Amino acid sequence: ILKVNTIQDATNSNTAMTIDSSGNVKISGSVIQAVTSKYTQASNDVTFSATSFADAETINFTPKFSNSLIKHTFYAKTLMDSTNYNVGQEVRWLRDSTILAGSSWSNYFNRADFSSDYYPFLVWHYVDEPNTTNQITYKFQGRSYGGNGSNYQWRCFRKHHSTDATYGDHGGQWTIEEIAQ
């Protein structure tokens, strides 16, 4: 049995690896843990048609080290289809109640140029520094374009052709990784 807390570089005394009292190994720049949420069209097709932001996905994540970076990689297949109204995506991502990022007009559907079937990808990459080892609740939210209600609705986590298995069975994925510092 070898018991150590720190392994250092032989020439510079730089810490190369630490092991905390819980047995968590920390090597700067390495992935400590990862959580992935995969959406399937059958169970998670979400329609945003409300004037207020609504939760579409929630992930609870507990960092192992307080100084870690939390890297988010998110993509979703979406549907914007209206013959009567212009449609835009209004989205945001939160850590607990703090808005990390968001946008209006992430993708925009102008009914004068497109009459139907617009399936843009919604993509978000972000690095969070929450400075905690307490559980964090990350949320993805959306609402109707301009908060104007059901006429301006759009859908998220859509598979392009619901009857065609060629393109896989999921409509998106959110991966959260803890990166050691």
CSV table of N, CA and C in Angstrom, one decimal:
chain,number,residue,atom,x,y,z
A,1,ILE,N,0.9,-1.2,0.0
A,1,ILE,CA,0.0,0.0,0.0
A,1,ILE,C,0.9,1.2,0.0
A,2,LEU,N,0.6,2.1,-0.9
A,2,LEU,CA,1.3,3.4,-1.0
A,2,LEU,C,0.3,4.5,-0.7
A,3,LYS,N,0.6,5.3,0.3
A,3,LYS,CA,-0.3,6.4,0.7
A,3,LYS,C,0.4,7.7,0.5
A,4,VAL,N,-0.2,8.6,-0.4
A,4,VAL,CA,0.3,9.9,-0.7
A,4,VAL,C,-0.8,10.9,-0.8
A,5,ASN,N,-0.4,12.1,-0.6
A,5,ASN,CA,-1.4,13.2,-0.8
A,5,ASN,C,-1.0,14.0,-2.1
A,6,THR,N,0.3,14.1,-2.4
A,6,THR,CA,0.7,14.9,-3.5
A,6,THR,C,1.9,14.2,-4.2
A,7,ILE,N,1.9,14.3,-5.5
A,7,ILE,CA,3.0,13.9,-6.3
A,7,ILE,C,3.5,15.1,-7.0
A,8,GLN,N,4.9,15.4,-6.9
A,8,GLN,CA,5.4,16.6,-7.5
A,8,GLN,C,6.4,16.3,-8.6
A,9,ASP,N,6.6,17.3,-9.4
A,9,ASP,CA,7.6,17.2,-10.5
A,9,ASP,C,9.0,17.1,-9.8
A,10,ALA,N,9.9,16.3,-10.3
A,10,ALA,CA,11.2,16.0,-9.6
A,10,ALA,C,12.1,17.2,-9.7
A,11,THR,N,12.0,18.1,-10.7
A,11,THR,CA,12.9,19.2,-10.9
A,11,THR,C,12.4,20.5,-10.4
A,12,ASN,N,11.1,20.8,-10.4
A,12,ASN,CA,10.6,22.1,-10.1
A,12,ASN,C,9.7,22.1,-8.8
A,13,SER,N,9.4,21.0,-8.3
A,13,SER,CA,8.5,20.9,-7.1
A,13,SER,C,7.1,21.4,-7.5
A,14,ASN,N,6.8,21.3,-8.8
A,14,ASN,CA,5.4,21.6,-9.2
A,14,ASN,C,4.5,20.4,-8.8
A,15,THR,N,3.3,20.7,-8.3
A,15,THR,CA,2.4,19.6,-8.0
A,15,THR,C,1.8,19.1,-9.3
A,16,ALA,N,2.0,17.8,-9.5
A,16,ALA,CA,1.5,17.1,-10.7
A,16,ALA,C,0.2,16.5,-10.5
A,17,MET,N,0.0,16.0,-9.2
A,17,MET,CA,-1.2,15.3,-8.9
A,17,MET,C,-1.5,15.4,-7.4
A,18,THR,N,-2.8,15.6,-7.0
A,18,THR,CA,-3.2,15.6,-5.6
A,18,THR,C,-4.3,14.6,-5.5
A,19,ILE,N,-4.4,14.0,-4.3
A,19,ILE,CA,-5.5,13.1,-3.9
A,19,ILE,C,-6.0,13.7,-2.6
A,20,ASP,N,-7.3,14.0,-2.6
A,20,ASP,CA,-7.9,14.6,-1.4
A,20,ASP,C,-8.4,13.4,-0.4
A,21,SER,N,-8.9,13.8,0.7
A,21,SER,CA,-9.3,12.8,1.7
A,21,SER,C,-10.4,11.9,1.3
A,22,SER,N,-11.1,12.3,0.3
A,22,SER,CA,-12.2,11.5,-0.3
A,22,SER,C,-11.7,10.5,-1.4
A,23,GLY,N,-10.4,10.7,-1.7
A,23,GLY,CA,-9.9,9.8,-2.7
A,23,GLY,C,-10.0,10.4,-4.1
A,24,ASN,N,-10.4,11.6,-4.3
A,24,ASN,CA,-10.6,12.3,-5.6
A,24,ASN,C,-9.2,12.7,-6.1
A,25,VAL,N,-8.8,12.2,-7.3
A,25,VAL,CA,-7.5,12.5,-7.9
A,25,VAL,C,-7.7,13.7,-8.7
A,26,LYS,N,-6.7,14.7,-8.6
A,26,LYS,CA,-6.7,15.9,-9.4
A,26,LYS,C,-5.4,16.1,-10.1
A,27,ILE,N,-5.5,16.1,-11.4
A,27,ILE,CA,-4.4,16.4,-12.3
A,27,ILE,C,-4.8,17.6,-13.1
A,28,SER,N,-4.1,18.7,-13.0
A,28,SER,CA,-4.5,20.0,-13.7
A,28,SER,C,-4.8,19.7,-15.2
A,29,GLY,N,-5.9,20.2,-15.7
A,29,GLY,CA,-6.3,20.1,-17.0
A,29,GLY,C,-7.1,18.8,-17.4
A,30,SER,N,-7.2,17.9,-16.4
A,30,SER,CA,-7.9,16.6,-16.7
A,30,SER,C,-9.3,16.7,-16.4
A,31,VAL,N,-10.1,15.9,-17.0
A,31,VAL,CA,-11.5,15.8,-16.8
A,31,VAL,C,-11.7,15.0,-15.5
A,32,ILE,N,-12.4,15.6,-14.5
A,32,ILE,CA,-12.6,14.9,-13.2
A,32,ILE,C,-13.9,14.1,-13.3
A,33,GLN,N,-14.9,14.6,-13.9
A,33,GLN,CA,-16.2,13.9,-14.1
A,33,GLN,C,-17.0,14.5,-15.3
A,34,ALA,N,-17.9,13.7,-15.8
A,34,ALA,CA,-18.7,14.2,-16.9
A,34,ALA,C,-20.1,13.6,-16.7
A,35,VAL,N,-21.1,14.5,-17.0
A,35,VAL,CA,-22.5,14.1,-17.0
A,35,VAL,C,-23.1,14.4,-18.4
A,36,THR,N,-23.8,13.5,-19.0
A,36,THR,CA,-24.4,13.7,-20.3
A,36,THR,C,-25.9,13.4,-20.2
A,37,SER,N,-26.7,14.4,-20.8
A,37,SER,CA,-28.1,14.2,-20.9
A,37,SER,C,-28.4,14.0,-22.3
A,38,LYS,N,-29.1,13.0,-22.7
A,38,LYS,CA,-29.4,12.7,-24.1
A,38,LYS,C,-30.9,12.8,-24.3
A,39,TYR,N,-31.4,13.5,-25.2
A,39,TYR,CA,-32.8,13.7,-25.5
A,39,TYR,C,-33.3,12.8,-26.6
A,40,THR,N,-34.5,12.2,-26.4
A,40,THR,CA,-35.1,11.4,-27.4
A,40,THR,C,-36.4,12.0,-27.9
A,41,GLN,N,-36.6,12.0,-29.1
A,41,GLN,CA,-37.8,12.6,-29.6
A,41,GLN,C,-39.1,12.1,-29.0
A,42,ALA,N,-39.1,10.8,-28.8
A,42,ALA,CA,-40.3,10.2,-28.3
A,42,ALA,C,-40.7,10.7,-26.9
A,43,SER,N,-39.7,11.0,-26.1
A,43,SER,CA,-40.1,11.4,-24.7
A,43,SER,C,-39.8,12.9,-24.4
A,44,ASN,N,-39.0,13.6,-25.2
A,44,ASN,CA,-38.6,14.9,-24.8
A,44,ASN,C,-38.7,16.0,-25.8
A,45,ASP,N,-39.6,15.9,-26.8
A,45,ASP,CA,-39.9,16.9,-27.7
A,45,ASP,C,-40.6,18.0,-26.9
A,46,VAL,N,-39.9,19.2,-26.8
A,46,VAL,CA,-40.4,20.3,-26.0
A,46,VAL,C,-40.9,21.4,-26.9
A,47,THR,N,-42.1,21.9,-26.7
A,47,THR,CA,-42.7,23.0,-27.4
A,47,THR,C,-42.6,24.3,-26.5
A,48,PHE,N,-42.0,25.3,-27.0
A,48,PHE,CA,-42.0,26.6,-26.3
A,48,PHE,C,-43.1,27.5,-26.9
A,49,SER,N,-44.1,27.7,-26.1
A,49,SER,CA,-45.3,28.5,-26.6
A,49,SER,C,-45.8,29.5,-25.6
A,50,ALA,N,-45.1,29.6,-24.5
A,50,ALA,CA,-45.5,30.5,-23.4
A,50,ALA,C,-44.8,31.8,-23.4
A,51,THR,N,-45.4,32.8,-22.8
A,51,THR,CA,-44.8,34.1,-22.7
A,51,THR,C,-43.6,34.2,-21.7
A,52,SER,N,-43.6,33.3,-20.8
A,52,SER,CA,-42.5,33.2,-19.8
A,52,SER,C,-41.6,32.1,-20.1
A,53,PHE,N,-40.3,32.2,-19.6
A,53,PHE,CA,-39.4,31.1,-19.8
A,53,PHE,C,-39.8,29.9,-19.1
A,54,ALA,N,-39.6,28.7,-19.7
A,54,ALA,CA,-40.0,27.4,-19.1
A,54,ALA,C,-38.8,26.5,-19.1
A,55,ASP,N,-38.7,25.7,-18.1
A,55,ASP,CA,-37.6,24.7,-18.0
A,55,ASP,C,-37.8,23.6,-19.1
A,56,ALA,N,-36.7,23.3,-19.8
A,56,ALA,CA,-36.8,22.2,-20.8
A,56,ALA,C,-35.9,21.1,-20.4
A,57,GLU,N,-34.8,21.4,-19.7
A,57,GLU,CA,-33.9,20.3,-19.2
A,57,GLU,C,-33.2,20.8,-17.9
A,58,THR,N,-33.1,19.9,-16.9
A,58,THR,CA,-32.4,20.3,-15.7
A,58,THR,C,-31.4,19.2,-15.4
A,59,ILE,N,-30.2,19.6,-15.0
A,59,ILE,CA,-29.1,18.6,-14.7
A,59,ILE,C,-28.5,19.1,-13.3
A,60,ASN,N,-28.5,18.2,-12.3
A,60,ASN,CA,-27.9,18.4,-11.1
A,60,ASN,C,-26.5,17.9,-11.2
A,61,PHE,N,-25.5,18.8,-10.7
A,61,PHE,CA,-24.1,18.5,-10.9
A,61,PHE,C,-23.4,19.0,-9.6
A,62,THR,N,-22.5,18.1,-9.0
A,62,THR,CA,-21.8,18.4,-7.8
A,62,THR,C,-20.3,18.4,-8.1
A,63,PRO,N,-19.6,19.6,-8.2
A,63,PRO,CA,-18.2,19.6,-8.5
A,63,PRO,C,-17.4,18.9,-7.3
A,64,LYS,N,-16.3,18.3,-7.6
A,64,LYS,CA,-15.5,17.6,-6.6
A,64,LYS,C,-14.5,18.6,-6.0
A,65,PHE,N,-14.1,19.6,-6.8
A,65,PHE,CA,-13.1,20.6,-6.4
A,65,PHE,C,-13.7,22.0,-6.6
A,66,SER,N,-13.5,22.9,-5.6
A,66,SER,CA,-14.1,24.2,-5.7
A,66,SER,C,-13.5,25.1,-6.7
A,67,ASN,N,-12.2,24.8,-7.2
A,67,ASN,CA,-11.6,25.7,-8.2
A,67,ASN,C,-11.7,25.1,-9.6
A,68,SER,N,-12.5,24.1,-9.8
A,68,SER,CA,-12.6,23.5,-11.1
A,68,SER,C,-13.4,24.4,-12.1
A,69,LEU,N,-13.1,24.2,-13.4
A,69,LEU,CA,-13.9,24.8,-14.5
A,69,LEU,C,-15.0,23.8,-14.9
A,70,ILE,N,-16.2,24.3,-15.1
A,70,ILE,CA,-17.3,23.5,-15.5
A,70,ILE,C,-17.6,23.8,-17.0
A,71,LYS,N,-17.3,22.8,-17.9
A,71,LYS,CA,-17.4,23.1,-19.3
A,71,LYS,C,-18.8,22.5,-19.8
A,72,HIS,N,-19.5,23.3,-20.5
A,72,HIS,CA,-20.8,22.9,-21.0
A,72,HIS,C,-20.7,22.8,-22.6
A,73,THR,N,-21.2,21.7,-23.1
A,73,THR,CA,-21.4,21.5,-24.5
A,73,THR,C,-22.8,21.1,-24.8
A,74,PHE,N,-23.6,21.9,-25.5
A,74,PHE,CA,-25.0,21.7,-25.7
A,74,PHE,C,-25.4,21.8,-27.2
A,75,TYR,N,-26.1,20.9,-27.7
A,75,TYR,CA,-26.7,21.1,-29.0
A,75,TYR,C,-28.1,20.4,-29.0
A,76,ALA,N,-29.0,21.0,-29.8
A,76,ALA,CA,-30.3,20.4,-29.9
A,76,ALA,C,-30.8,20.7,-31.3
A,77,LYS,N,-31.6,19.7,-31.8
A,77,LYS,CA,-32.3,19.9,-33.1
A,77,LYS,C,-33.6,20.6,-32.8
A,78,THR,N,-33.9,21.5,-33.6
A,78,THR,CA,-35.1,22.3,-33.3
A,78,THR,C,-36.0,22.4,-34.5
A,79,LEU,N,-37.2,22.8,-34.3
A,79,LEU,CA,-38.2,23.0,-35.4
A,79,LEU,C,-38.8,24.4,-35.3
A,80,MET,N,-38.8,25.2,-36.3
A,80,MET,CA,-39.5,26.5,-36.4
A,80,MET,C,-40.3,26.4,-37.7
A,81,ASP,N,-41.7,26.4,-37.5
A,81,ASP,CA,-42.5,26.2,-38.6
A,81,ASP,C,-43.8,27.0,-38.4
A,82,SER,N,-44.0,28.0,-39.2
A,82,SER,CA,-45.3,28.8,-39.0
A,82,SER,C,-45.6,29.5,-40.3
A,83,THR,N,-46.8,29.3,-40.8
A,83,THR,CA,-47.2,30.0,-42.1
A,83,THR,C,-47.8,31.4,-41.8
A,84,ASN,N,-48.0,31.7,-40.5
A,84,ASN,CA,-48.7,33.0,-40.2
A,84,ASN,C,-47.8,34.0,-39.5
A,85,TYR,N,-46.8,33.5,-38.7
A,85,TYR,CA,-46.0,34.4,-37.8
A,85,TYR,C,-44.5,34.1,-38.0
A,86,ASN,N,-43.7,35.2,-37.9
A,86,ASN,CA,-42.3,35.0,-37.8
A,86,ASN,C,-42.0,34.4,-36.5
A,87,VAL,N,-40.9,33.5,-36.4
A,87,VAL,CA,-40.6,32.8,-35.2
A,87,VAL,C,-39.1,33.0,-34.9
A,88,GLY,N,-38.8,33.1,-33.7
A,88,GLY,CA,-37.4,33.2,-33.2
A,88,GLY,C,-37.2,32.4,-32.0
A,89,GLN,N,-36.0,31.9,-31.7
A,89,GLN,CA,-35.7,31.2,-30.5
A,89,GLN,C,-35.2,32.1,-29.4
A,90,GLU,N,-35.9,32.1,-28.3
A,90,GLU,CA,-35.4,32.8,-27.1
A,90,GLU,C,-35.0,31.7,-26.1
A,91,VAL,N,-33.8,31.7,-25.7
A,91,VAL,CA,-33.2,30.7,-24.8
A,91,VAL,C,-32.3,31.3,-23.7
A,92,ARG,N,-32.1,30.5,-22.7
A,92,ARG,CA,-31.1,30.8,-21.7
A,92,ARG,C,-30.7,29.6,-20.9
A,93,TRP,N,-29.5,29.7,-20.3
A,93,TRP,CA,-29.0,28.6,-19.5
A,93,TRP,C,-28.7,29.2,-18.1
A,94,LEU,N,-29.0,28.5,-17.1
A,94,LEU,CA,-28.8,29.0,-15.7
A,94,LEU,C,-28.0,28.1,-14.8
A,95,ARG,N,-27.3,28.7,-13.9
A,95,ARG,CA,-26.7,27.9,-12.7
A,95,ARG,C,-27.6,28.4,-11.5
A,96,ASP,N,-28.3,27.4,-11.0
A,96,ASP,CA,-29.3,27.7,-9.9
A,96,ASP,C,-30.2,28.9,-10.5
A,97,SER,N,-30.2,30.1,-9.9
A,97,SER,CA,-31.0,31.1,-10.4
A,97,SER,C,-30.3,32.2,-11.2
A,98,THR,N,-28.9,32.0,-11.4
A,98,THR,CA,-28.1,32.9,-12.1
A,98,THR,C,-28.1,32.6,-13.6
A,99,ILE,N,-28.4,33.6,-14.4
A,99,ILE,CA,-28.4,33.4,-15.9
A,99,ILE,C,-26.9,33.4,-16.3
A,100,LEU,N,-26.5,32.3,-16.9
A,100,LEU,CA,-25.1,32.2,-17.4
A,100,LEU,C,-25.0,32.8,-18.8
A,101,ALA,N,-26.0,32.5,-19.7
A,101,ALA,CA,-26.0,33.0,-21.0
A,101,ALA,C,-27.4,32.8,-21.6
A,102,GLY,N,-27.7,33.5,-22.6
A,102,GLY,CA,-29.0,33.4,-23.3
A,102,GLY,C,-29.0,34.3,-24.5
A,103,SER,N,-30.0,34.1,-25.3
A,103,SER,CA,-30.1,34.9,-26.5
A,103,SER,C,-31.6,35.0,-27.0
A,104,SER,N,-31.8,36.1,-27.7
A,104,SER,CA,-33.1,36.2,-28.4
A,104,SER,C,-32.7,36.2,-29.9
A,105,TRP,N,-33.5,35.6,-30.7
A,105,TRP,CA,-33.1,35.4,-32.1
A,105,TRP,C,-32.0,34.5,-32.3
A,106,SER,N,-31.8,33.4,-31.5
A,106,SER,CA,-30.7,32.5,-31.7
A,106,SER,C,-30.8,31.9,-33.1
A,107,ASN,N,-32.0,31.6,-33.5
A,107,ASN,CA,-32.3,31.3,-34.9
A,107,ASN,C,-33.6,32.1,-35.2
A,108,TYR,N,-33.8,32.5,-36.4
A,108,TYR,CA,-34.9,33.3,-36.8
A,108,TYR,C,-35.6,32.7,-38.0
A,109,PHE,N,-36.9,32.6,-38.0
A,109,PHE,CA,-37.7,32.0,-39.1
A,109,PHE,C,-38.6,33.2,-39.6
A,110,ASN,N,-38.3,33.6,-40.8
A,110,ASN,CA,-39.1,34.7,-41.4
A,110,ASN,C,-40.1,34.0,-42.4
A,111,ARG,N,-41.4,34.1,-42.1
A,111,ARG,CA,-42.4,33.4,-42.9
A,111,ARG,C,-42.4,33.9,-44.3
A,112,ALA,N,-41.9,35.1,-44.6
A,112,ALA,CA,-41.9,35.6,-46.0
A,112,ALA,C,-40.9,34.9,-46.8
A,113,ASP,N,-39.8,34.4,-46.2
A,113,ASP,CA,-38.8,33.7,-46.9
A,113,ASP,C,-38.9,32.2,-46.9
A,114,PHE,N,-39.5,31.6,-45.8
A,114,PHE,CA,-39.6,30.2,-45.6
A,114,PHE,C,-41.1,30.0,-45.3
A,115,SER,N,-41.7,29.0,-46.0
A,115,SER,CA,-43.1,28.7,-45.7
A,115,SER,C,-43.3,27.6,-44.6
A,116,SER,N,-42.3,26.7,-44.5
A,116,SER,CA,-42.4,25.6,-43.5
A,116,SER,C,-41.1,24.9,-43.5
A,117,ASP,N,-41.0,24.0,-42.5
A,117,ASP,CA,-39.9,23.0,-42.3
A,117,ASP,C,-38.5,23.7,-42.2
A,118,TYR,N,-38.3,24.4,-41.2
A,118,TYR,CA,-37.0,25.0,-40.9
A,118,TYR,C,-36.5,24.3,-39.6
A,119,TYR,N,-35.4,23.5,-39.7
A,119,TYR,CA,-34.8,22.7,-38.6
A,119,TYR,C,-33.4,23.1,-38.2
A,120,PRO,N,-33.2,24.3,-37.6
A,120,PRO,CA,-31.9,24.7,-37.3
A,120,PRO,C,-31.4,24.0,-36.0
A,121,PHE,N,-30.0,23.9,-35.9
A,121,PHE,CA,-29.4,23.4,-34.7
A,121,PHE,C,-29.2,24.6,-33.7
A,122,LEU,N,-29.4,24.3,-32.4
A,122,LEU,CA,-29.2,25.3,-31.4
A,122,LEU,C,-27.9,24.8,-30.7
A,123,VAL,N,-26.9,25.6,-30.6
A,123,VAL,CA,-25.6,25.1,-30.1
A,123,VAL,C,-25.1,26.2,-29.1
A,124,TRP,N,-24.5,25.7,-27.9
A,124,TRP,CA,-24.0,26.5,-26.9
A,124,TRP,C,-22.8,25.8,-26.3
A,125,HIS,N,-21.7,26.6,-26.1
A,125,HIS,CA,-20.5,26.2,-25.4
A,125,HIS,C,-20.2,27.2,-24.4
A,126,TYR,N,-19.9,26.8,-23.2
A,126,TYR,CA,-19.7,27.7,-22.1
A,126,TYR,C,-18.7,27.1,-21.0
A,127,VAL,N,-17.9,27.9,-20.4
A,127,VAL,CA,-17.1,27.5,-19.3
A,127,VAL,C,-17.6,28.3,-18.0
A,128,ASP,N,-18.0,27.6,-17.0
A,128,ASP,CA,-18.5,28.2,-15.8
A,128,ASP,C,-17.5,28.0,-14.7
A,129,GLU,N,-17.4,29.0,-13.8
A,129,GLU,CA,-16.5,28.9,-12.6
A,129,GLU,C,-17.3,29.1,-11.4
A,130,PRO,N,-18.1,28.1,-10.9
A,130,PRO,CA,-19.0,28.3,-9.8
A,130,PRO,C,-18.3,28.4,-8.4
A,131,ASN,N,-17.0,28.0,-8.3
A,131,ASN,CA,-16.3,28.1,-7.0
A,131,ASN,C,-17.0,27.4,-5.8
A,132,THR,N,-17.5,26.2,-6.0
A,132,THR,CA,-18.2,25.5,-5.0
A,132,THR,C,-18.0,24.0,-5.1
A,133,THR,N,-18.3,23.3,-4.1
A,133,THR,CA,-18.4,21.8,-4.1
A,133,THR,C,-19.8,21.4,-3.7
A,134,ASN,N,-20.7,22.4,-3.6
A,134,ASN,CA,-22.1,22.1,-3.4
A,134,ASN,C,-22.8,21.7,-4.7
A,135,GLN,N,-23.9,21.0,-4.6
A,135,GLN,CA,-24.7,20.6,-5.8
A,135,GLN,C,-25.2,21.9,-6.5
A,136,ILE,N,-25.1,21.9,-7.8
A,136,ILE,CA,-25.5,23.0,-8.6
A,136,ILE,C,-26.7,22.4,-9.5
A,137,THR,N,-27.7,23.2,-9.7
A,137,THR,CA,-28.7,22.9,-10.7
A,137,THR,C,-28.6,23.7,-11.9
A,138,TYR,N,-28.2,23.1,-13.0
A,138,TYR,CA,-28.1,23.8,-14.3
A,138,TYR,C,-29.4,23.6,-15.0
A,139,LYS,N,-29.9,24.6,-15.7
A,139,LYS,CA,-31.2,24.5,-16.4
A,139,LYS,C,-31.0,25.1,-17.8
A,140,PHE,N,-31.7,24.5,-18.8
A,140,PHE,CA,-31.9,25.1,-20.1
A,140,PHE,C,-33.4,25.5,-20.2
A,141,GLN,N,-33.6,26.8,-20.6
A,141,GLN,CA,-35.0,27.3,-20.6
A,141,GLN,C,-35.2,27.9,-22.0
A,142,GLY,N,-36.5,28.0,-22.4
A,142,GLY,CA,-36.9,28.7,-23.6
A,142,GLY,C,-38.3,29.3,-23.4
A,143,ARG,N,-38.6,30.1,-24.4
A,143,ARG,CA,-39.9,30.7,-24.4
A,143,ARG,C,-40.3,31.0,-25.9
A,144,SER,N,-41.5,31.4,-26.1
A,144,SER,CA,-41.9,31.8,-27.5
A,144,SER,C,-41.2,33.1,-27.9
A,145,TYR,N,-41.1,33.3,-29.1
A,145,TYR,CA,-40.4,34.4,-29.7
A,145,TYR,C,-41.0,35.7,-29.2
A,146,GLY,N,-40.1,36.5,-28.5
A,146,GLY,CA,-40.6,37.8,-28.0
A,146,GLY,C,-41.5,37.7,-26.8
A,147,GLY,N,-41.7,36.4,-26.3
A,147,GLY,CA,-42.6,36.2,-25.2
A,147,GLY,C,-44.1,36.5,-25.7
A,148,ASN,N,-44.3,36.3,-27.0
A,148,ASN,CA,-45.6,36.6,-27.6
A,148,ASN,C,-46.6,35.5,-27.6
A,149,GLY,N,-46.4,34.4,-26.9
A,149,GLY,CA,-47.4,33.4,-26.8
A,149,GLY,C,-47.4,32.3,-27.9
A,150,SER,N,-48.4,31.5,-28.0
A,150,SER,CA,-48.5,30.3,-28.7
A,150,SER,C,-48.3,30.5,-30.3
A,151,ASN,N,-48.7,31.6,-30.8
A,151,ASN,CA,-48.6,31.8,-32.2
A,151,ASN,C,-47.1,31.9,-32.7
A,152,TYR,N,-46.2,32.1,-31.7
A,152,TYR,CA,-44.8,32.3,-32.0
A,152,TYR,C,-44.0,31.1,-31.4
A,153,GLN,N,-44.6,30.0,-31.3
A,153,GLN,CA,-44.0,28.8,-30.7
A,153,GLN,C,-42.9,28.2,-31.6
A,154,TRP,N,-42.0,27.4,-30.9
A,154,TRP,CA,-41.0,26.7,-31.6
A,154,TRP,C,-40.7,25.4,-30.8
A,155,ARG,N,-40.1,24.4,-31.4
A,155,ARG,CA,-39.9,23.1,-30.7
A,155,ARG,C,-38.4,22.8,-30.6
A,156,CYS,N,-38.1,22.1,-29.6
A,156,CYS,CA,-36.7,21.7,-29.3
A,156,CYS,C,-36.5,20.2,-29.1
A,157,PHE,N,-35.4,19.7,-29.3
A,157,PHE,CA,-35.0,18.3,-29.2
A,157,PHE,C,-35.8,17.4,-30.2
A,158,ARG,N,-35.9,18.0,-31.4
A,158,ARG,CA,-36.6,17.3,-32.5
A,158,ARG,C,-35.7,16.5,-33.3
A,159,LYS,N,-36.1,15.3,-33.8
A,159,LYS,CA,-35.5,14.6,-34.8
A,159,LYS,C,-36.0,15.0,-36.1
A,160,HIS,N,-35.2,15.2,-37.1
A,160,HIS,CA,-35.6,15.9,-38.4
A,160,HIS,C,-36.8,15.1,-39.0
A,161,HIS,N,-36.6,13.8,-39.2
A,161,HIS,CA,-37.7,13.0,-39.8
A,161,HIS,C,-38.0,11.9,-38.7
A,162,SER,N,-39.2,12.1,-38.1
A,162,SER,CA,-39.6,11.2,-37.0
A,162,SER,C,-39.7,9.7,-37.5
A,163,THR,N,-39.9,9.5,-38.8
A,163,THR,CA,-40.1,8.1,-39.2
A,163,THR,C,-38.8,7.5,-39.8
A,164,ASP,N,-37.7,8.3,-39.9
A,164,ASP,CA,-36.5,7.8,-40.5
A,164,ASP,C,-35.4,7.6,-39.5
A,165,ALA,N,-35.1,6.3,-39.2
A,165,ALA,CA,-34.1,5.9,-38.2
A,165,ALA,C,-32.7,6.2,-38.6
A,166,THR,N,-32.5,6.6,-39.9
A,166,THR,CA,-31.1,6.8,-40.4
A,166,THR,C,-30.3,7.8,-39.6
A,167,TYR,N,-31.0,8.8,-39.1
A,167,TYR,CA,-30.3,9.9,-38.4
A,167,TYR,C,-30.2,9.7,-36.9
A,168,GLY,N,-30.4,8.6,-36.4
A,168,GLY,CA,-30.2,8.3,-35.0
A,168,GLY,C,-31.5,8.6,-34.2
A,169,ASP,N,-31.5,8.3,-32.9
A,169,ASP,CA,-32.7,8.4,-32.1
A,169,ASP,C,-32.7,9.5,-31.1
A,170,HIS,N,-31.8,10.5,-31.3
A,170,HIS,CA,-31.9,11.6,-30.3
A,170,HIS,C,-31.9,12.9,-31.0
A,171,GLY,N,-32.5,13.9,-30.2
A,171,GLY,CA,-32.7,15.2,-30.7
A,171,GLY,C,-31.8,16.2,-30.1
A,172,GLY,N,-30.8,15.8,-29.3
A,172,GLY,CA,-29.8,16.7,-28.7
A,172,GLY,C,-29.1,16.1,-27.6
A,173,GLN,N,-28.1,16.8,-27.1
A,173,GLN,CA,-27.3,16.3,-26.0
A,173,GLN,C,-26.7,17.5,-25.2
A,174,TRP,N,-26.6,17.4,-23.9
A,174,TRP,CA,-25.9,18.4,-23.1
A,174,TRP,C,-24.9,17.6,-22.2
A,175,THR,N,-23.6,18.0,-22.4
A,175,THR,CA,-22.6,17.4,-21.6
A,175,THR,C,-21.9,18.4,-20.7
A,176,ILE,N,-21.8,18.1,-19.5
A,176,ILE,CA,-21.2,18.9,-18.5
A,176,ILE,C,-19.9,18.2,-18.0
A,177,GLU,N,-18.8,18.9,-18.1
A,177,GLU,CA,-17.5,18.2,-17.6
A,177,GLU,C,-16.8,19.1,-16.6
A,178,GLU,N,-16.3,18.5,-15.6
A,178,GLU,CA,-15.5,19.2,-14.6
A,178,GLU,C,-14.1,19.1,-15.0
A,179,ILE,N,-13.4,20.2,-15.1
A,179,ILE,CA,-12.0,20.3,-15.6
A,179,ILE,C,-11.1,20.7,-14.4
A,180,ALA,N,-10.1,19.9,-14.0
A,180,ALA,CA,-9.3,20.3,-12.8
A,180,ALA,C,-8.4,21.4,-13.2
A,181,GLN,N,-8.1,22.2,-12.2
A,181,GLN,CA,-7.2,23.4,-12.3
A,181,GLN,C,-6.0,23.2,-11.4
